[in-house]
CSV table of C-alpha atoms in Angstrom, one decimal:
chain,number,residue,atom,x,y,z
A,1,MET,CA,-18.1,15.5,20.0
A,2,LEU,CA,-19.3,12.1,21.3
A,3,GLY,CA,-15.8,10.7,21.9
A,4,LEU,CA,-16.3,8.0,19.2
A,5,PRO,CA,-13.7,7.0,16.7
A,6,ASP,CA,-13.8,8.4,13.2
A,7,THR,CA,-13.7,4.9,11.7
A,8,THR,CA,-13.8,1.3,12.5
A,9,LEU,CA,-11.3,-1.5,11.7
A,10,ASP,CA,-14.1,-3.7,10.4
A,11,ASP,CA,-14.6,-3.8,6.7
A,12,PRO,CA,-18.3,-3.8,6.0
A,13,TYR,CA,-17.8,-4.9,2.4
A,14,ALA,CA,-15.4,-7.8,3.0
A,15,ALA,CA,-18.0,-10.5,3.2
A,16,LYS,CA,-20.4,-9.1,0.7
A,17,HIS,CA,-20.7,-9.4,-3.1
A,18,LYS,CA,-17.6,-8.1,-4.8
A,19,PHE,CA,-18.4,-5.9,-7.8
A,20,ALA,CA,-16.2,-6.3,-10.8
A,21,PRO,CA,-15.2,-3.0,-12.4
A,22,GLU,CA,-16.7,-4.0,-15.7
A,23,GLU,CA,-20.0,-5.0,-14.1
A,24,SER,CA,-20.6,-1.8,-12.2
A,25,PRO,CA,-17.7,0.7,-12.3
A,26,CYS,CA,-19.3,3.2,-9.9
A,27,ASP,CA,-20.3,0.6,-7.3
A,28,TYR,CA,-16.8,-1.0,-7.5
A,29,LEU,CA,-15.0,2.3,-7.1
A,30,GLU,CA,-17.3,3.5,-4.3
A,31,ARG,CA,-16.5,0.4,-2.2
A,32,ARG,CA,-12.8,0.8,-2.9
A,33,HIS,CA,-12.9,4.4,-1.9
A,34,SER,CA,-14.6,3.5,1.4
A,35,GLN,CA,-11.8,1.1,2.2
A,36,ILE,CA,-9.1,3.6,1.3
A,37,MET,CA,-10.8,6.3,3.3
A,38,ARG,CA,-10.8,4.0,6.3
A,39,CYS,CA,-7.1,3.4,5.8
A,40,ILE,CA,-6.3,7.1,5.6
A,41,THR,CA,-8.3,7.9,8.8
A,42,THR,CA,-6.7,5.0,10.7
A,43,ARG,CA,-3.3,6.2,9.7
A,44,ASN,CA,-4.0,9.8,10.7
A,45,GLU,CA,-5.2,8.7,14.2
A,46,SER,CA,-2.2,6.6,14.9
A,47,ILE,CA,1.6,6.8,15.0
A,48,GLN,CA,1.5,5.2,11.5
A,49,LEU,CA,1.8,8.7,10.0
A,50,GLU,CA,5.5,8.5,10.7
A,51,ASP,CA,5.6,5.1,8.8
A,52,TYR,CA,5.8,6.2,5.2
A,53,GLY,CA,5.2,2.6,4.2
A,54,VAL,CA,1.6,2.8,5.3
A,55,THR,CA,1.1,5.8,3.0
A,56,GLN,CA,2.8,3.9,0.1
A,57,GLN,CA,0.5,0.9,0.6
A,58,THR,CA,-2.6,3.1,0.6
A,59,ASP,CA,-1.4,4.9,-2.5
A,60,GLN,CA,-0.9,1.5,-4.2
A,61,MET,CA,-4.6,0.8,-3.4
A,62,LEU,CA,-5.6,3.9,-5.2
A,63,GLN,CA,-3.4,3.0,-8.2
A,64,THR,CA,-4.9,-0.5,-8.3
A,65,SER,CA,-8.4,0.9,-8.1
A,66,ALA,CA,-7.8,3.3,-11.0
A,67,GLN,CA,-6.1,0.7,-13.2
A,68,GLU,CA,-8.9,-1.8,-12.7
A,69,MET,CA,-11.5,0.6,-14.1
A,70,PRO,CA,-12.0,0.7,-17.9
A,71,PRO,CA,-9.5,3.2,-19.4
A,72,ASP,CA,-12.2,5.3,-21.2
A,73,TRP,CA,-14.1,5.6,-17.9
A,74,TRP,CA,-11.4,8.1,-16.8
A,75,LEU,CA,-12.1,10.5,-19.7
A,76,VAL,CA,-13.4,13.8,-18.4
A,77,PRO,CA,-17.1,13.8,-19.3
A,78,ASN,CA,-18.3,15.9,-22.2
A,79,THR,CA,-15.0,15.8,-24.0
A,80,ARG,CA,-16.7,13.9,-26.9
A,81,LEU,CA,-20.1,15.6,-27.0
A,82,LYS,CA,-19.6,16.4,-30.7
A,83,GLN,CA,-19.6,12.7,-31.5
A,84,ARG,CA,-22.7,12.0,-29.5
A,85,PRO,CA,-26.4,12.4,-30.4
A,86,ALA,CA,-27.8,15.8,-29.9
A,87,ILE,CA,-30.5,14.5,-27.6
A,88,ILE,CA,-29.2,12.9,-24.4
A,89,SER,CA,-31.6,11.2,-22.0
A,90,GLU,CA,-32.0,12.2,-18.4
A,91,GLY,CA,-30.5,8.8,-17.4
A,92,GLU,CA,-27.3,9.6,-19.4
A,93,LYS,CA,-27.0,13.0,-17.8
A,94,LEU,CA,-27.3,11.5,-14.4
A,95,GLU,CA,-24.7,8.8,-15.3
A,96,THR,CA,-22.3,11.4,-16.5
A,97,THR,CA,-22.8,13.5,-13.4
A,98,LEU,CA,-22.2,10.4,-11.1
A,99,ARG,CA,-19.1,9.5,-13.1
A,100,ILE,CA,-17.4,12.9,-12.7
A,101,LEU,CA,-18.3,12.9,-9.0
A,102,PHE,CA,-16.6,9.5,-8.5
A,103,GLN,CA,-13.6,10.8,-10.4
A,104,ILE,CA,-13.5,13.9,-8.1
A,105,ALA,CA,-13.8,11.6,-5.1
A,106,HIS,CA,-10.9,9.5,-6.3
A,107,PHE,CA,-8.5,12.4,-6.6
A,108,ASN,CA,-9.9,14.0,-3.5
A,109,LEU,CA,-8.6,11.0,-1.5
A,110,MET,CA,-5.1,11.4,-2.9
A,111,ILE,CA,-4.8,14.9,-1.5
A,112,PRO,CA,-5.3,14.1,2.2
A,113,LEU,CA,-3.3,11.0,1.8
A,114,HIS,CA,-0.2,12.9,0.8
A,115,PHE,CA,-0.9,16.3,2.4
A,116,PRO,CA,1.0,15.6,5.7
A,117,TYR,CA,4.3,15.5,3.8
A,118,MET,CA,3.8,18.8,2.1
A,119,LEU,CA,5.5,21.3,4.4
A,120,ARG,CA,7.8,19.1,6.5
A,121,SER,CA,11.2,20.6,7.2
A,122,ASN,CA,12.7,17.1,7.5
A,123,CYS,CA,11.3,16.0,4.1
A,124,ARG,CA,13.0,12.8,2.9
A,125,ALA,CA,13.8,12.0,-0.7
A,126,ASP,CA,10.9,9.5,-0.9
A,127,HIS,CA,8.5,12.2,0.3
A,128,GLU,CA,9.1,14.0,-3.0
A,129,TYR,CA,6.7,11.4,-4.6
A,130,SER,CA,4.0,12.6,-2.2
A,131,ARG,CA,4.5,16.2,-3.1
A,132,ALA,CA,4.3,15.4,-6.8
A,133,ALA,CA,1.3,13.1,-6.4
A,134,ARG,CA,-0.6,15.6,-4.3
A,135,SER,CA,0.0,18.4,-6.8
A,136,ASN,CA,-1.1,16.2,-9.7
A,137,ALA,CA,-4.2,15.0,-7.8
A,138,SER,CA,-5.1,18.6,-7.0
A,139,ARG,CA,-4.8,19.6,-10.6
A,140,GLU,CA,-6.9,16.7,-11.8
A,141,PHE,CA,-9.5,17.4,-9.1
A,142,LEU,CA,-9.8,21.1,-10.1
A,143,SER,CA,-10.1,20.4,-13.8
A,144,ARG,CA,-13.1,18.1,-13.1
A,145,TYR,CA,-14.6,20.5,-10.5
A,146,ILE,CA,-14.6,23.2,-13.1
A,147,ASN,CA,-16.1,20.9,-15.7
A,148,PHE,CA,-18.8,19.8,-13.2
A,149,ARG,CA,-19.7,23.3,-12.1
A,150,CYS,CA,-19.9,24.5,-15.7
A,151,ALA,CA,-22.2,21.7,-16.7
A,152,ASN,CA,-25.7,23.0,-16.0
A,153,GLU,CA,-27.7,20.0,-17.2
A,154,ILE,CA,-28.5,19.0,-13.6
A,155,SER,CA,-29.0,21.4,-10.7
A,156,PHE,CA,-26.6,20.5,-7.9
A,157,CYS,CA,-25.6,22.2,-4.6
A,158,CYS,CA,-23.1,20.6,-2.3
A,159,ARG,CA,-20.8,22.6,0.0
A,160,ALA,CA,-18.6,19.5,0.6
A,161,ILE,CA,-17.3,19.5,-3.0
A,162,ASP,CA,-16.7,23.2,-2.8
A,163,PHE,CA,-14.7,22.8,0.4
A,164,SER,CA,-12.7,20.0,-1.3
A,165,ALA,CA,-12.0,22.4,-4.2
A,166,PHE,CA,-10.7,24.9,-1.7
A,167,THR,CA,-8.4,22.2,-0.2
A,168,ALA,CA,-7.1,21.3,-3.7
A,169,CYS,CA,-6.5,25.0,-4.4
A,170,LEU,CA,-4.7,25.4,-1.1
A,171,SER,CA,-2.6,22.4,-1.8
A,172,LEU,CA,-1.4,23.8,-5.2
A,173,LEU,CA,-0.8,27.3,-3.9
A,174,LEU,CA,1.2,26.1,-0.9
A,175,ALA,CA,3.3,23.9,-3.3
A,176,HIS,CA,4.0,26.9,-5.5
A,177,ILE,CA,4.8,29.2,-2.6
A,178,GLU,CA,7.2,26.7,-1.1
A,179,ARG,CA,9.0,26.2,-4.4
A,180,TRP,CA,10.3,29.8,-4.3
A,181,TYR,CA,12.2,29.1,-1.2
A,182,HIS,CA,14.0,26.0,-2.5
A,183,ASP,CA,17.7,25.9,-3.2
A,184,ALA,CA,18.7,26.4,-6.8
A,185,ASP,CA,19.9,22.8,-7.1
A,186,VAL,CA,16.5,21.4,-6.2
A,187,VAL,CA,14.6,19.9,-9.1
A,188,ASP,CA,11.5,22.0,-9.7
A,189,PHE,CA,8.8,19.8,-11.1
A,190,LEU,CA,6.2,22.6,-11.0
A,191,VAL,CA,8.2,25.1,-13.0
A,192,HIS,CA,6.1,24.6,-16.2
A,193,GLN,CA,2.7,24.3,-14.4
A,194,ARG,CA,2.7,27.7,-12.6
A,195,ALA,CA,0.7,29.7,-15.1
A,196,SER,CA,-1.9,27.0,-15.8
A,197,ASP,CA,-2.2,26.2,-12.1
A,198,ARG,CA,-2.9,29.8,-11.3
A,199,ALA,CA,-5.4,30.0,-14.1
A,200,LEU,CA,-7.2,26.9,-12.7
A,201,ILE,CA,-7.4,28.5,-9.3
A,202,GLU,CA,-8.7,31.8,-10.6
A,203,GLU,CA,-11.4,30.0,-12.5
A,204,VAL,CA,-12.4,28.1,-9.4
A,205,ILE,CA,-12.7,31.5,-7.5
A,206,GLU,CA,-14.9,32.9,-10.2
A,207,LEU,CA,-17.1,29.8,-10.1
A,208,MET,CA,-17.4,29.9,-6.3
A,209,LEU,CA,-18.5,33.5,-6.5
A,210,GLU,CA,-21.1,32.7,-9.2
A,211,VAL,CA,-22.5,29.8,-7.2
A,212,ASP,CA,-22.8,32.0,-4.1
A,213,HIS,CA,-23.7,35.3,-5.8
A,214,SER,CA,-27.0,35.7,-3.9
A,215,ASP,CA,-25.5,35.3,-0.4
A,216,SER,CA,-23.1,38.2,0.3
A,217,GLY,CA,-20.6,37.5,3.0
A,218,SER,CA,-21.2,33.8,2.9
A,219,LEU,CA,-18.7,30.9,3.4
A,220,LEU,CA,-17.9,30.6,-0.3
A,221,GLU,CA,-17.2,34.3,-0.6
A,222,GLN,CA,-14.9,34.1,2.4
A,223,THR,CA,-13.2,31.0,0.9
A,224,ALA,CA,-12.7,32.9,-2.4
A,225,SER,CA,-11.1,35.8,-0.6
A,226,ILE,CA,-8.6,33.5,1.2
A,227,LEU,CA,-7.6,32.0,-2.2
A,228,LYS,CA,-7.2,35.5,-3.7
A,229,ALA,CA,-4.9,36.4,-0.8
A,230,LEU,CA,-2.8,33.3,-1.3
A,231,LEU,CA,-2.6,34.0,-5.0
A,232,ASP,CA,-1.2,37.4,-4.1
A,233,MET,CA,1.3,35.8,-1.7
A,234,GLU,CA,2.5,33.4,-4.3
A,235,ALA,CA,2.9,36.2,-6.8
A,236,ASP,CA,4.8,38.2,-4.3
A,237,ALA,CA,7.1,35.2,-3.4
A,238,ALA,CA,7.7,34.7,-7.1
A,239,SER,CA,8.7,38.4,-7.6
A,240,ARG,CA,11.1,38.2,-4.7
A,241,SER,CA,12.8,35.0,-5.7
A,242,ALA,CA,16.1,35.2,-7.5
A,243,GLY,CA,15.2,32.1,-9.4
A,244,TYR,CA,12.1,33.6,-11.0
A,245,LEU,CA,11.7,32.4,-14.6
A,246,LYS,CA,15.0,30.5,-14.3
A,247,SER,CA,15.3,26.8,-14.2
A,248,PRO,CA,17.7,25.1,-11.7
A,249,SER,CA,20.0,24.0,-14.6
A,250,ALA,CA,19.9,27.3,-16.5
A,251,ASP,CA,23.6,27.9,-16.0
A,252,SER,CA,24.5,24.6,-17.7
A,253,SER,CA,22.0,24.7,-20.4
A,254,GLY,CA,24.4,26.2,-22.9
A,255,ASP,CA,26.8,23.3,-22.5
A,256,ALA,CA,24.0,20.8,-22.7
A,257,CYS,CA,22.9,22.4,-26.0
A,258,ARG,CA,26.4,22.3,-27.4
A,259,ASN,CA,26.9,18.7,-26.4
A,260,TYR,CA,23.7,17.8,-28.1
């Protein structure tokens, strides 16, 4: 609106204290996310979008950030509640909430990073990595979004995270819709994820409607209706596809079994 750039080339954290992951995981990851977000925005506003190397470099930054965190930090919160004391302090609840939010933010950055290569008609072989990475990030995001929305320890309302969940659902649904129009010889890396992905999206729709149950006709209700329509479109595309419930190598599976 003001004609100002979305980002600046200056790195506000470059000259400041560098947090080590083991000292303050959340602070470290927050600063790394800020740098990565700046790279994505800069790429989107320039001709660098056509330079896949820029996307690969940014993806490498995300990989490095994730690998530098303690491995157990990436566990989905509440997966080991049975092994923890029955009474959890408010500070621990807040820490758990912040951790899952930072995990959500991490996977949320991967989606717009690889989204531009989703529906390109001139998709190159190396763009297949972006398609797989985007779908995996969407799946990881949604599993944590569901966990976050189902954890009622702390009251929380944020439309931004709901919109990001919509984007992740949209990413997965478009990937599944597109796969039904691939040639039979194209490797289908989503073939075993369709049922679970649809279940994830259906759960997200239910959660959106529960969160927004008091406001009929609101934005979340409209968002849920869009996702329902896309689920129907994907199911229709699946029913029309000659490759439904058939893997690309199904014709040669018998020979493969005999050779084995």
